[in-house]
Tab-separated table of C-alpha atoms (C1' of nucleotides) in Angstrom:
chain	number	residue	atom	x	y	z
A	1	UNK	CA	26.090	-24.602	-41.750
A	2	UNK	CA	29.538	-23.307	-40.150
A	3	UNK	CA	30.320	-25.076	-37.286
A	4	UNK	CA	31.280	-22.960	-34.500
A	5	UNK	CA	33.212	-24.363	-31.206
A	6	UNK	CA	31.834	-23.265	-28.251
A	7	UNK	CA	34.015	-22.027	-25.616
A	8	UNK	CA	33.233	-24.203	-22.153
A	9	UNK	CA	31.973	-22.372	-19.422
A	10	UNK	CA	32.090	-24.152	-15.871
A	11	UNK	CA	29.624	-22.494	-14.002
A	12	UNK	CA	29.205	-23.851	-10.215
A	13	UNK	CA	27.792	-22.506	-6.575
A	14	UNK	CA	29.951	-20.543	-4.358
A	15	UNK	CA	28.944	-23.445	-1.855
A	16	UNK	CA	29.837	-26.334	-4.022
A	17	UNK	CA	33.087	-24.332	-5.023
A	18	UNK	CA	33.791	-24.581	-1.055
A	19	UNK	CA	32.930	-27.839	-0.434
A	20	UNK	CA	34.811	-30.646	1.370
A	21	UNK	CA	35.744	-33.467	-0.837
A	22	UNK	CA	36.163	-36.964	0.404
A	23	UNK	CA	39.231	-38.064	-1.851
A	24	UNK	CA	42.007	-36.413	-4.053
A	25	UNK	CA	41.339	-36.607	-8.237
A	26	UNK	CA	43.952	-37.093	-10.635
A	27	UNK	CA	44.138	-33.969	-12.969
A	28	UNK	CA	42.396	-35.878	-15.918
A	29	UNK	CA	39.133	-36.710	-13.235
A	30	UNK	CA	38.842	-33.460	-12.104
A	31	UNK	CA	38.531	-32.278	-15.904
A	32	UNK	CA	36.231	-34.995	-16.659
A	33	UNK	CA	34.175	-33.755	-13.916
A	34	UNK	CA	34.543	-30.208	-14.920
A	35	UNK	CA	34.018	-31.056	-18.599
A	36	UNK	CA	30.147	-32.529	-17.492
A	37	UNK	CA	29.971	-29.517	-15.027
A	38	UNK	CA	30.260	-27.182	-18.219
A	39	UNK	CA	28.172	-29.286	-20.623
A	40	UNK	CA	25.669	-30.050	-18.482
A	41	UNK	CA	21.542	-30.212	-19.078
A	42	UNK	CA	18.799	-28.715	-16.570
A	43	UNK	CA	18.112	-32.742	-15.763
A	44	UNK	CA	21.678	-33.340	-15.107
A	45	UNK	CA	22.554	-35.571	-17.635
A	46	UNK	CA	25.816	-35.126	-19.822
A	47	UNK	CA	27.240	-36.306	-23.542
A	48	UNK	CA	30.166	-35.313	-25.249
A	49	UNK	CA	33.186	-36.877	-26.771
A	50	UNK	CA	36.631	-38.225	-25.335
A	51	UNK	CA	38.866	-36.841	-27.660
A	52	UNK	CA	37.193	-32.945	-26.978
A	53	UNK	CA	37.553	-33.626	-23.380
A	54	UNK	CA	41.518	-34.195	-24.002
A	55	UNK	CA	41.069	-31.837	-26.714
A	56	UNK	CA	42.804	-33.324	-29.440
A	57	UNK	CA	41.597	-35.885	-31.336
A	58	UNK	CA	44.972	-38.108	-31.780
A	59	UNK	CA	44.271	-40.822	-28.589
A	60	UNK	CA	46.153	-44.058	-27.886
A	61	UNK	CA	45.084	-47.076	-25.440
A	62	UNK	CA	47.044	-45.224	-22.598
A	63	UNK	CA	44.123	-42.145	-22.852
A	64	UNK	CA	41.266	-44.616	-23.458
A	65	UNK	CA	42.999	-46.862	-20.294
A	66	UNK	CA	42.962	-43.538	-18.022
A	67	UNK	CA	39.565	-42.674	-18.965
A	68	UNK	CA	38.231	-45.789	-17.904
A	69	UNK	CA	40.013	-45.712	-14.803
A	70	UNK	CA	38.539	-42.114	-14.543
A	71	UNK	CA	35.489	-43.163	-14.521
A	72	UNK	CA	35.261	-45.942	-12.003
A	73	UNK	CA	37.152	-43.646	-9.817
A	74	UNK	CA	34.997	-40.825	-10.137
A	75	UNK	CA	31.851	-42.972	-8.847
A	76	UNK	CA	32.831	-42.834	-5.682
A	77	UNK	CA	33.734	-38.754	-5.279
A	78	UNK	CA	31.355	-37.550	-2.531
A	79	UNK	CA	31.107	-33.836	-1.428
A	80	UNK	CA	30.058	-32.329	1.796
A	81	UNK	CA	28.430	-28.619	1.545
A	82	UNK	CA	27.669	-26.191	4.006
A	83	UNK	CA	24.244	-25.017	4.161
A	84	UNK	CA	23.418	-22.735	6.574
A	85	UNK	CA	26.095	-20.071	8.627
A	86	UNK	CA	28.987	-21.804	9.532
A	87	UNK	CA	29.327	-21.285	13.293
A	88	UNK	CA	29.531	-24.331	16.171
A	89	UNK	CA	26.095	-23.677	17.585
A	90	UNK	CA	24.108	-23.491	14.333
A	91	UNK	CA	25.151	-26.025	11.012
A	92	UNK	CA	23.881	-27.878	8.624
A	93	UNK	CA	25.962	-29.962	5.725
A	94	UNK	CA	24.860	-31.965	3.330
A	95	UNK	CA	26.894	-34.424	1.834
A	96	UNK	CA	26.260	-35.875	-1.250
A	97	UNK	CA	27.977	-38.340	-4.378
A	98	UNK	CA	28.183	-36.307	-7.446
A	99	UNK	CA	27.529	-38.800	-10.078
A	100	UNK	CA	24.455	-41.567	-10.332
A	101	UNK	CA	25.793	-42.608	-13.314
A	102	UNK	CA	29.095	-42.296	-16.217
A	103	UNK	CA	29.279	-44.558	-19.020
A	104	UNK	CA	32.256	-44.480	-21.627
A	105	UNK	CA	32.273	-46.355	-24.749
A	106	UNK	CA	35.870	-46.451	-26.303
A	107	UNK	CA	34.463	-47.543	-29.453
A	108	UNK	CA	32.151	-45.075	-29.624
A	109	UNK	CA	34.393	-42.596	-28.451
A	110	UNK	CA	32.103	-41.284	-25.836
A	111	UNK	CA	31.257	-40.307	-22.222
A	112	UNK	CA	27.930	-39.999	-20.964
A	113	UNK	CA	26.785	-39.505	-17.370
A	114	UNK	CA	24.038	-38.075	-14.998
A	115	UNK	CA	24.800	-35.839	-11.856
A	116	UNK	CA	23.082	-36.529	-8.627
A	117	UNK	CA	19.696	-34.608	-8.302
A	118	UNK	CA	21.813	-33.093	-5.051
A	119	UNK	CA	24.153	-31.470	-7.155
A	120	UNK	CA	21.941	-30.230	-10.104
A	121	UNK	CA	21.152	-27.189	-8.121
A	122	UNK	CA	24.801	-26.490	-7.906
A	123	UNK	CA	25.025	-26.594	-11.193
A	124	UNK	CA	22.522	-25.844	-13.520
A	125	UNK	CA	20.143	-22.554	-13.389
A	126	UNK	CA	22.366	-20.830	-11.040
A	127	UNK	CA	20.874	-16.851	-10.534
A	128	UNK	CA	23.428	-16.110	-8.235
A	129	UNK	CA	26.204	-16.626	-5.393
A	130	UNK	CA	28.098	-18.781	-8.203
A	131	UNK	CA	31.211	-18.322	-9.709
A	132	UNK	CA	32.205	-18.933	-13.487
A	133	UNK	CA	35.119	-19.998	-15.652
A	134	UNK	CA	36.322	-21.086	-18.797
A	135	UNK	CA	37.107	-24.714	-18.884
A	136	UNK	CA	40.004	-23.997	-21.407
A	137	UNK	CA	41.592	-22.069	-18.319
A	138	UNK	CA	42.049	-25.643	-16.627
A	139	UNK	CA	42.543	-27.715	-19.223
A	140	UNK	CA	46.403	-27.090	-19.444
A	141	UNK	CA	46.828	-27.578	-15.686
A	142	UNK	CA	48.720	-30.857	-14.844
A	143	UNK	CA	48.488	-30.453	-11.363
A	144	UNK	CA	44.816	-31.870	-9.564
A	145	UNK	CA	45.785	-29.236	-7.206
A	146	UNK	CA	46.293	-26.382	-9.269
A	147	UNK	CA	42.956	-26.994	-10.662
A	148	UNK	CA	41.092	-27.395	-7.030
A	149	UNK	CA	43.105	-24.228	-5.898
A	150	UNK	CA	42.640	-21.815	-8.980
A	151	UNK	CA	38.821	-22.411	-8.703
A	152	UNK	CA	38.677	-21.569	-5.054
A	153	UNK	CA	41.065	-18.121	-6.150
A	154	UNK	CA	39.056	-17.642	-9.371
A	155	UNK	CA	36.574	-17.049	-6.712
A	156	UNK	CA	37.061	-14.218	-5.008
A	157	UNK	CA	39.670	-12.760	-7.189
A	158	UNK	CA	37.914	-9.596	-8.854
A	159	UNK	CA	37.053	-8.476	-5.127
A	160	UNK	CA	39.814	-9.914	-2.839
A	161	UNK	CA	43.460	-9.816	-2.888
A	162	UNK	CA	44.128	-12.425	-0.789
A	163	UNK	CA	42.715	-15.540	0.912
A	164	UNK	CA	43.116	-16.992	4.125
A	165	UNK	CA	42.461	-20.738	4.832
A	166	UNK	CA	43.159	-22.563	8.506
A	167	UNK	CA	45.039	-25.218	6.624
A	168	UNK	CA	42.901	-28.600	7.680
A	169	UNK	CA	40.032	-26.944	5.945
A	170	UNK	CA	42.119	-26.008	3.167
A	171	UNK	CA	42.974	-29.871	3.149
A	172	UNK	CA	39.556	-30.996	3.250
A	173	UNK	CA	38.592	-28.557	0.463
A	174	UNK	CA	40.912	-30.061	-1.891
A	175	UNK	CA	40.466	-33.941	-0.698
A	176	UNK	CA	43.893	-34.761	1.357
A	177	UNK	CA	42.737	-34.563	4.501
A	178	UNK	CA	42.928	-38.020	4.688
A	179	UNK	CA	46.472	-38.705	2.822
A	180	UNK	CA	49.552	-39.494	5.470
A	181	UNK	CA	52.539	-38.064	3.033
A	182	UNK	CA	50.387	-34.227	3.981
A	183	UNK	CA	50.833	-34.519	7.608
A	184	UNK	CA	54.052	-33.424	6.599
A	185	UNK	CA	53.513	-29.968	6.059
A	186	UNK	CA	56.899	-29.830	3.435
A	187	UNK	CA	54.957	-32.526	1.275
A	188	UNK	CA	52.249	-30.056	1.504
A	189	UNK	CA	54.369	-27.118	0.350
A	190	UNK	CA	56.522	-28.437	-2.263
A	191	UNK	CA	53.863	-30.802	-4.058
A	192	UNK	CA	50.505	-28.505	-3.169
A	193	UNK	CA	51.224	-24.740	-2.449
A	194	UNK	CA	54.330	-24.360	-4.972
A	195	UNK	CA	53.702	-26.605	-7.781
A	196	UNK	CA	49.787	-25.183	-7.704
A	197	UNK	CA	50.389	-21.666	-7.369
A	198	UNK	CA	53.565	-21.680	-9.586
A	199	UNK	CA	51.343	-23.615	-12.323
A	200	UNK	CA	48.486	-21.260	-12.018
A	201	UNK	CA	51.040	-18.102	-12.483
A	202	UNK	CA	51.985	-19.720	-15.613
A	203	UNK	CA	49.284	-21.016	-17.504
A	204	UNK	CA	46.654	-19.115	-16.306
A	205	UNK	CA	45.057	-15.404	-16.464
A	206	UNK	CA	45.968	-15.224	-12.372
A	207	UNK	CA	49.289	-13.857	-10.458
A	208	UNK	CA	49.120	-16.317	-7.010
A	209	UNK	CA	51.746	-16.780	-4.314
A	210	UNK	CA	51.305	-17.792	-0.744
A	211	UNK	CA	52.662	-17.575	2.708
A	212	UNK	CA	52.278	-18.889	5.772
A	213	UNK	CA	50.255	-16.468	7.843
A	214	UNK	CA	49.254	-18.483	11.559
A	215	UNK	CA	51.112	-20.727	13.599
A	216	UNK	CA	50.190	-22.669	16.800
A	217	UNK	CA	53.407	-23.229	18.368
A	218	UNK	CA	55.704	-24.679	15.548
A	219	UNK	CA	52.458	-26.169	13.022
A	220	UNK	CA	51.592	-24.438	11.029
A	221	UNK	CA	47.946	-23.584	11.416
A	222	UNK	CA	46.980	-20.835	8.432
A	223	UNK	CA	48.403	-19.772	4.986
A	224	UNK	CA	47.376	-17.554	3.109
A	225	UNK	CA	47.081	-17.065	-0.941
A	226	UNK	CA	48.213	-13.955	-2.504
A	227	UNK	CA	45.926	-13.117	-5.960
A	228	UNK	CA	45.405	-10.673	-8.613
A	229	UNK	CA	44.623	-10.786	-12.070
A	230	UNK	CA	46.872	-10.352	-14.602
A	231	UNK	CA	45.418	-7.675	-16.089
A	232	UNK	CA	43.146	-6.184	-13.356
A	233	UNK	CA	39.619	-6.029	-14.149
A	234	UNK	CA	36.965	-2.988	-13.704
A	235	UNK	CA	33.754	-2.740	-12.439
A	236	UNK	CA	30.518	-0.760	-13.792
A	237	UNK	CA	28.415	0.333	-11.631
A	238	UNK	CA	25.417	0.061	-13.734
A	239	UNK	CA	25.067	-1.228	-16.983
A	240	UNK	CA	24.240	2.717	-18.153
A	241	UNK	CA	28.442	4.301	-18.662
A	242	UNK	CA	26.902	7.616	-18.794
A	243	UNK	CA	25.936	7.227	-14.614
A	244	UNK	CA	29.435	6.057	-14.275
A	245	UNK	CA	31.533	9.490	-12.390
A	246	UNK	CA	34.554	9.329	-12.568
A	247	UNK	CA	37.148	12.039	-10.808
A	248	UNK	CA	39.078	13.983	-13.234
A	249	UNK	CA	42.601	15.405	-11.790
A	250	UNK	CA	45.347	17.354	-13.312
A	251	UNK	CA	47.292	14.002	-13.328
A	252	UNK	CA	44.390	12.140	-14.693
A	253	UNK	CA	44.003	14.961	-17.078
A	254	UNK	CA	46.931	13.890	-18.447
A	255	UNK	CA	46.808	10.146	-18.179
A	256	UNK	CA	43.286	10.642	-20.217
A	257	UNK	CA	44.705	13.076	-23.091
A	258	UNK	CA	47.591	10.119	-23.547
A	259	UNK	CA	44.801	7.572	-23.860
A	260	UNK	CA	42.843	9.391	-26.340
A	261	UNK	CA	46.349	9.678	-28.082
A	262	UNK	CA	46.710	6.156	-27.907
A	263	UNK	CA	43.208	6.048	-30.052
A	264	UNK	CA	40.938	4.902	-27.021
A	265	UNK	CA	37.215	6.202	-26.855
A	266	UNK	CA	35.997	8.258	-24.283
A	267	UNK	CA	34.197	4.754	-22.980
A	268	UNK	CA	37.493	2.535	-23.021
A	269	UNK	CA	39.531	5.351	-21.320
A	270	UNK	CA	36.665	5.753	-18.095
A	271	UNK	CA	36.882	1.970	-17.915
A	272	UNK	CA	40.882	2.022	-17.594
A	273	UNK	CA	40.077	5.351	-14.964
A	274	UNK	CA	38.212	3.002	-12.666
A	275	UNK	CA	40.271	-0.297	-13.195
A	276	UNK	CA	43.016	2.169	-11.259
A	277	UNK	CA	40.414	3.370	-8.538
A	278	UNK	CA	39.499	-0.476	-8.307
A	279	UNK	CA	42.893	-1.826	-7.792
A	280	UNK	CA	43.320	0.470	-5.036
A	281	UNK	CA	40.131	-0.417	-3.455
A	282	UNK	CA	41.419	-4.209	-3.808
A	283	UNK	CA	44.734	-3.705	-1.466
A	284	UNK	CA	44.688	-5.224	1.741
A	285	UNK	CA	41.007	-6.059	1.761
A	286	UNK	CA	40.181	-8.658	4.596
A	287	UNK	CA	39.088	-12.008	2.784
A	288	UNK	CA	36.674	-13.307	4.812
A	289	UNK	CA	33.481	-13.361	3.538
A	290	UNK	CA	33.731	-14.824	-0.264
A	291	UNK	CA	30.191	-15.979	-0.556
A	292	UNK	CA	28.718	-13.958	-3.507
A	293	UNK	CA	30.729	-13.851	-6.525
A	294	UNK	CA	28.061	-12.856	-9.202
A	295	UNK	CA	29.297	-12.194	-12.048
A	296	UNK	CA	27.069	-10.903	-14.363
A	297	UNK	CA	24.299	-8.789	-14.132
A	298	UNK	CA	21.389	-10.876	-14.495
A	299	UNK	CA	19.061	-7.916	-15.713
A	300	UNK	CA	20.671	-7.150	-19.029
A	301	UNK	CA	22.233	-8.573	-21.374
A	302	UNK	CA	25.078	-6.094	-20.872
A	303	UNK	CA	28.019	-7.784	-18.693
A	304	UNK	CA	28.935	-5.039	-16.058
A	305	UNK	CA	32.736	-6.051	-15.952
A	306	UNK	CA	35.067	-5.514	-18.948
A	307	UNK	CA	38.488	-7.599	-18.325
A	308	UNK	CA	41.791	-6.718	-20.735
A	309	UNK	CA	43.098	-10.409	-20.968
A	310	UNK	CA	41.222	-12.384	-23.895
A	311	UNK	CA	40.469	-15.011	-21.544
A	312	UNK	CA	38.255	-12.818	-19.758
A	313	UNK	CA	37.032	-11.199	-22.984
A	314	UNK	CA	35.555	-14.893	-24.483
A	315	UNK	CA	33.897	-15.550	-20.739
A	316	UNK	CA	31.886	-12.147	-20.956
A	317	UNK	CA	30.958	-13.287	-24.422
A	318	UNK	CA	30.152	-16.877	-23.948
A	319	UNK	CA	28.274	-15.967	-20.680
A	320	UNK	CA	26.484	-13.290	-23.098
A	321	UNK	CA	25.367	-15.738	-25.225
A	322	UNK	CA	24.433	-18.397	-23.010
A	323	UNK	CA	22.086	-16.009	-21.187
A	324	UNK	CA	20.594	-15.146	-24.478
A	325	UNK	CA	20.694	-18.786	-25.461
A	326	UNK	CA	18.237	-18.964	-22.357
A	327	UNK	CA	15.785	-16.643	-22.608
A	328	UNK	CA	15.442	-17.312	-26.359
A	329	UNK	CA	14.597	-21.119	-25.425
A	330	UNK	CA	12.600	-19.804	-22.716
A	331	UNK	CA	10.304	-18.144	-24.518
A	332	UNK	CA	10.280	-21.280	-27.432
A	333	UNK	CA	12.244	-20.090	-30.060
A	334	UNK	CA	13.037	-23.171	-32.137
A	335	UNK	CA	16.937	-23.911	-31.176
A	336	UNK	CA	18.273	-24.202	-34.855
A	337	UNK	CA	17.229	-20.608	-34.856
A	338	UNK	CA	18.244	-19.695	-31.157
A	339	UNK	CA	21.619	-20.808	-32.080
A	340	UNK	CA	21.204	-18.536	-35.727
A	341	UNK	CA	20.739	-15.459	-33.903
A	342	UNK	CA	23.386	-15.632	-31.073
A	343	UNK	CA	26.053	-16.260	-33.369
A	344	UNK	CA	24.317	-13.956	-35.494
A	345	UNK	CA	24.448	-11.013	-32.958
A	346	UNK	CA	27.143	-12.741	-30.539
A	347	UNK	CA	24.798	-11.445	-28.301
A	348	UNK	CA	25.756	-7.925	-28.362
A	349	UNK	CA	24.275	-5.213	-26.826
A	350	UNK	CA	24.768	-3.019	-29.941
A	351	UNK	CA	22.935	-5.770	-32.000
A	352	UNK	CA	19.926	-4.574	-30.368
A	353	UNK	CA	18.830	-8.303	-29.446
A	354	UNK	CA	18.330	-7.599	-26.015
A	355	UNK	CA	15.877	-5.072	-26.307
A	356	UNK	CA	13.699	-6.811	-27.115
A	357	UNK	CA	14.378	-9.685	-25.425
A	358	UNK	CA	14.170	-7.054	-21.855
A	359	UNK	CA	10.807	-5.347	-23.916
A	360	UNK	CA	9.282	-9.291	-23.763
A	361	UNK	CA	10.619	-9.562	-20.000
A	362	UNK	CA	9.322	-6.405	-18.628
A	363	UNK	CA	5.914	-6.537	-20.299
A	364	UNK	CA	4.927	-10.435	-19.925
A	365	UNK	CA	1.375	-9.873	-21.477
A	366	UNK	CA	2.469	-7.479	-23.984
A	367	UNK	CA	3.020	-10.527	-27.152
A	368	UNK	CA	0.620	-13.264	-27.196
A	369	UNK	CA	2.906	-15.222	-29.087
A	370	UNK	CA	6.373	-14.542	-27.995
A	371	UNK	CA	8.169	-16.979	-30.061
A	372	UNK	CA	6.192	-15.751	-33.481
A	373	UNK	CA	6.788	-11.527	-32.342
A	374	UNK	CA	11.007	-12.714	-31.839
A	375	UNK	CA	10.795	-14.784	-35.064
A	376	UNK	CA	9.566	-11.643	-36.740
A	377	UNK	CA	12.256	-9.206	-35.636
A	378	UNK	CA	15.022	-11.953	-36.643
A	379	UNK	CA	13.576	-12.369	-39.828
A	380	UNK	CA	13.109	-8.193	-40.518
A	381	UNK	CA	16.321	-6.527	-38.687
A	382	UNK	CA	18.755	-9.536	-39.295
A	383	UNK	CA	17.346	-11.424	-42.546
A	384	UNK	CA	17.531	-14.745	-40.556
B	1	DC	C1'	62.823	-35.153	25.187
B	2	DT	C1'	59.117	-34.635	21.841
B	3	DT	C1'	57.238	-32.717	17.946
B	4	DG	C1'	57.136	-31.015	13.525
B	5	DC	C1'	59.706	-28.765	9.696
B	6	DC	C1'	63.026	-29.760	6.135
B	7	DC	C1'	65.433	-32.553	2.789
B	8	DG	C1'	66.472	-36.419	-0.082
B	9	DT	C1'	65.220	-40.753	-2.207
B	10	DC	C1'	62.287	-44.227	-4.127
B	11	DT	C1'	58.230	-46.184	-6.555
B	12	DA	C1'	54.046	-46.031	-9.161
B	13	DC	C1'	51.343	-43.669	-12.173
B	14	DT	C1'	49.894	-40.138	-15.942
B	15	DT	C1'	50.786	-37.411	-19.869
B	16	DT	C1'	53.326	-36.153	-23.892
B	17	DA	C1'	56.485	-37.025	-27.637
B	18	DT	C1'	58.335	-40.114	-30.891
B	19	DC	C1'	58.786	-43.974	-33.700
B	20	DC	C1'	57.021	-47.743	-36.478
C	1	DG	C1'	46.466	-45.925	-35.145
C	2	DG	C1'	49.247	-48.362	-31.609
C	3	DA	C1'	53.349	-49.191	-28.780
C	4	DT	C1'	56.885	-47.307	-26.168
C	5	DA	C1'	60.231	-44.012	-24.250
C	6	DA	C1'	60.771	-39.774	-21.754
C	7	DA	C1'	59.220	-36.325	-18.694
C	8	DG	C1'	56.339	-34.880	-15.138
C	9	DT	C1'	53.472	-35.771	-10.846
C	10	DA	C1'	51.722	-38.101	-6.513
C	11	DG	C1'	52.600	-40.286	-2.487
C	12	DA	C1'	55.448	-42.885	1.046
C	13	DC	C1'	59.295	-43.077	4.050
C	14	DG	C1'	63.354	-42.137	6.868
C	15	DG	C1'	66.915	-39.203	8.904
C	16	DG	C1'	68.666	-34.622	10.456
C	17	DC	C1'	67.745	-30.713	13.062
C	18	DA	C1'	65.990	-27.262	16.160
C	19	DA	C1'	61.972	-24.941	18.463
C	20	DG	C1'	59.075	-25.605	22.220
DNA sequence: CTTGCCCGTCTACTTTATCC
DNA sequence: GGATAAAGTAGACGGGCAAG
């Protein structure tokens, strides 16, 4: 059988996304943790291999010595969540370790550990009001920081332009409340804001700058992060194109004939029509409320936002197949075969999968034997 | 005068590259 | 594969300076 590597999808709660943390990581514990978030069971429990964490499979006793050090580190990580509105009359946190246990076997090469029951809702069977991202967009960050600080951005960055943290929380979010050297807010600067947002410009698929936007007499009491995609991203409405309306202008006229030119279909050329209508929606939008980044439509299989850069491209797929991964073990389709047909159909809405995956969903008593009626349409429309 | 930003320097640690 | 050098990063500290 081909082997096929699976692009790692982190997939956590808005809330746990904007939690406090009680301690800075080093970049290699924060991908360790990230790495379990994105390989994670529905019990919480976690296996995988050192050398695909670090992604290469050449290590030497300095990786296996961090590793360990990782680990006995990461024991003591505790988070504090917000769970109701955030207001001084009426809160509630809960604060919570993230790990019961992490073992790692250098001679076996391995890491296995087991989240907290508190944080398995945060990260497994999320529906909604959580935000996604490819663990390969991390991985090349060196900076703790520009990890922590891309994930809060990654956040809100298909609907906001810009973010606006009073700078202690900001602190608390990414663990350094805590640490004298940030008192100084030039330590802060120089080793946080511009190392962070200057790596995630680089290496990642985001555009992020800051300034300092609030003041109480000469601290510095706000800043505020500047965001956009590199290639902005576009919104369907619905999962249906042909509800889609788009205005159609002399100047657009034009734009469109030069697309079809260009050998674009009719499709591809409304999506780049409202990526333009979107990016003007997304100037100067007020960032306060970033609570509900879904984003995928959890009806169909059919992701309702198309992005340009091909890191955004493999997390529409990935999340595509995941979800059909899913509903496939759902309804007990044997996983050798689950796995068959995803890669099979990559999960495609032209493949025709989820048709009848949405036929079995919308009409519950319609099969007796879901499993056996699924079996039989891999078998006869894709000879598996 | 006090406070807090700014700048430079130092040390310890992590990651990557290179050599054996 | 393992050891080590080189480069990059985190954090501490102290002094200068000017806004409040």
């Amino acid at each position: 059988m081909k082997f096929v590597k699976r692009k790692k999808l982190v997939r956590k709660s808005n809330k746990l996304i904007n939690a406090k943390e009680n301690t800075p990581l080093t970049a290699l514990e924060r991908k360790l943790m990230l790495y379990s978030v994105s390989e994670v069971n529905d019990e919480g429990k976690v296996n995988f291999r050192i050398q695909d964490l670090y992604g290469t499979s050449k290590l030497n006793t300095s990786h296996y010595r961090n590793v360990r050090k990782a680990v006995e580190n990461l024991l003591n990580v505790k988070v504090v969540v917000e769970e109701g509105d955030v207001s001084d009359e009426d809160w509630r946190i809960k604060g919570m370790n993230v790990f019961d246990v992490i073992e790692a076997s250098r001679k076996g090469g391995s890491i296995s550990a087991r989240f907290t029951q508190s944080m398995i809702p945060h990260i497994t069977n999320l529906k909604r009001n959580y935000t996604t991202y490819l663990y390969e967009a991390v991985s090349p960050f060196r900076s703790d920081f520009s990890i922590r600080i891309y994930e809060l951005l990654v956040q809100g960055v298909d609907h906001y332009s810009k973010r606006e943290f009073e700078l202690e929380e900001l602190k608390s979010k990414i663990g350094i409340s805590q640490i004298k050297t940030y008192t100084n807010f030039n330590q802060i600067r120089t080793k946080v804001l511009d190392k962070a947002c200057h790596e995630i410009t680089e290496k990642s698929d985001i555009d992020v700058t800051w300034d300092i936007s609030g003041k109480k007499g000469r601290r510095v009491s706000h800043i505020t992060f500047f965001m956009q995609r590199k290639t902005a991203s576009v919104e369907r409405s619905t999962s249906d194109s042909t509800k889609v309306e788009v205005k159609v202008d002399k100047q657009l006229e034009q734009q469109m004939n030069t697309m079809k030119g260009l050998g674009l279909s009719e499709d591809q050329i409304r999506l780049v029509l409202q990526m333009k209508q979107s990016e003007e929606k997304l100037k100067d939008v007020e960032p306060e409320v970033v609570e509900s980044t879904t984003l995928f439509n959890e009806q169909e299989g059919e992701p309702f936002k198309l992005e340009q850069t091909s890191i955004h491209l493999d997390i529409v797929v990935e999340e595509r197949k995941s979800r059909l991964r899913e509903r496939l073990i759902g309804y007990k389709v044997a996983p050798e075969l689950v796995e068959k047909v995803v890669e099979h159909t990559q999960a495609s809405k032209e493949s025709g999968i989820w048709k009848h995956v949405t036929y079995l969903q919308k009409n519950p008593n319609a099969v007796d034997n879901p499993a056996g009626y699924l079996t039989s349409i891999f078998r006869n429309n894709y000879g598996l």
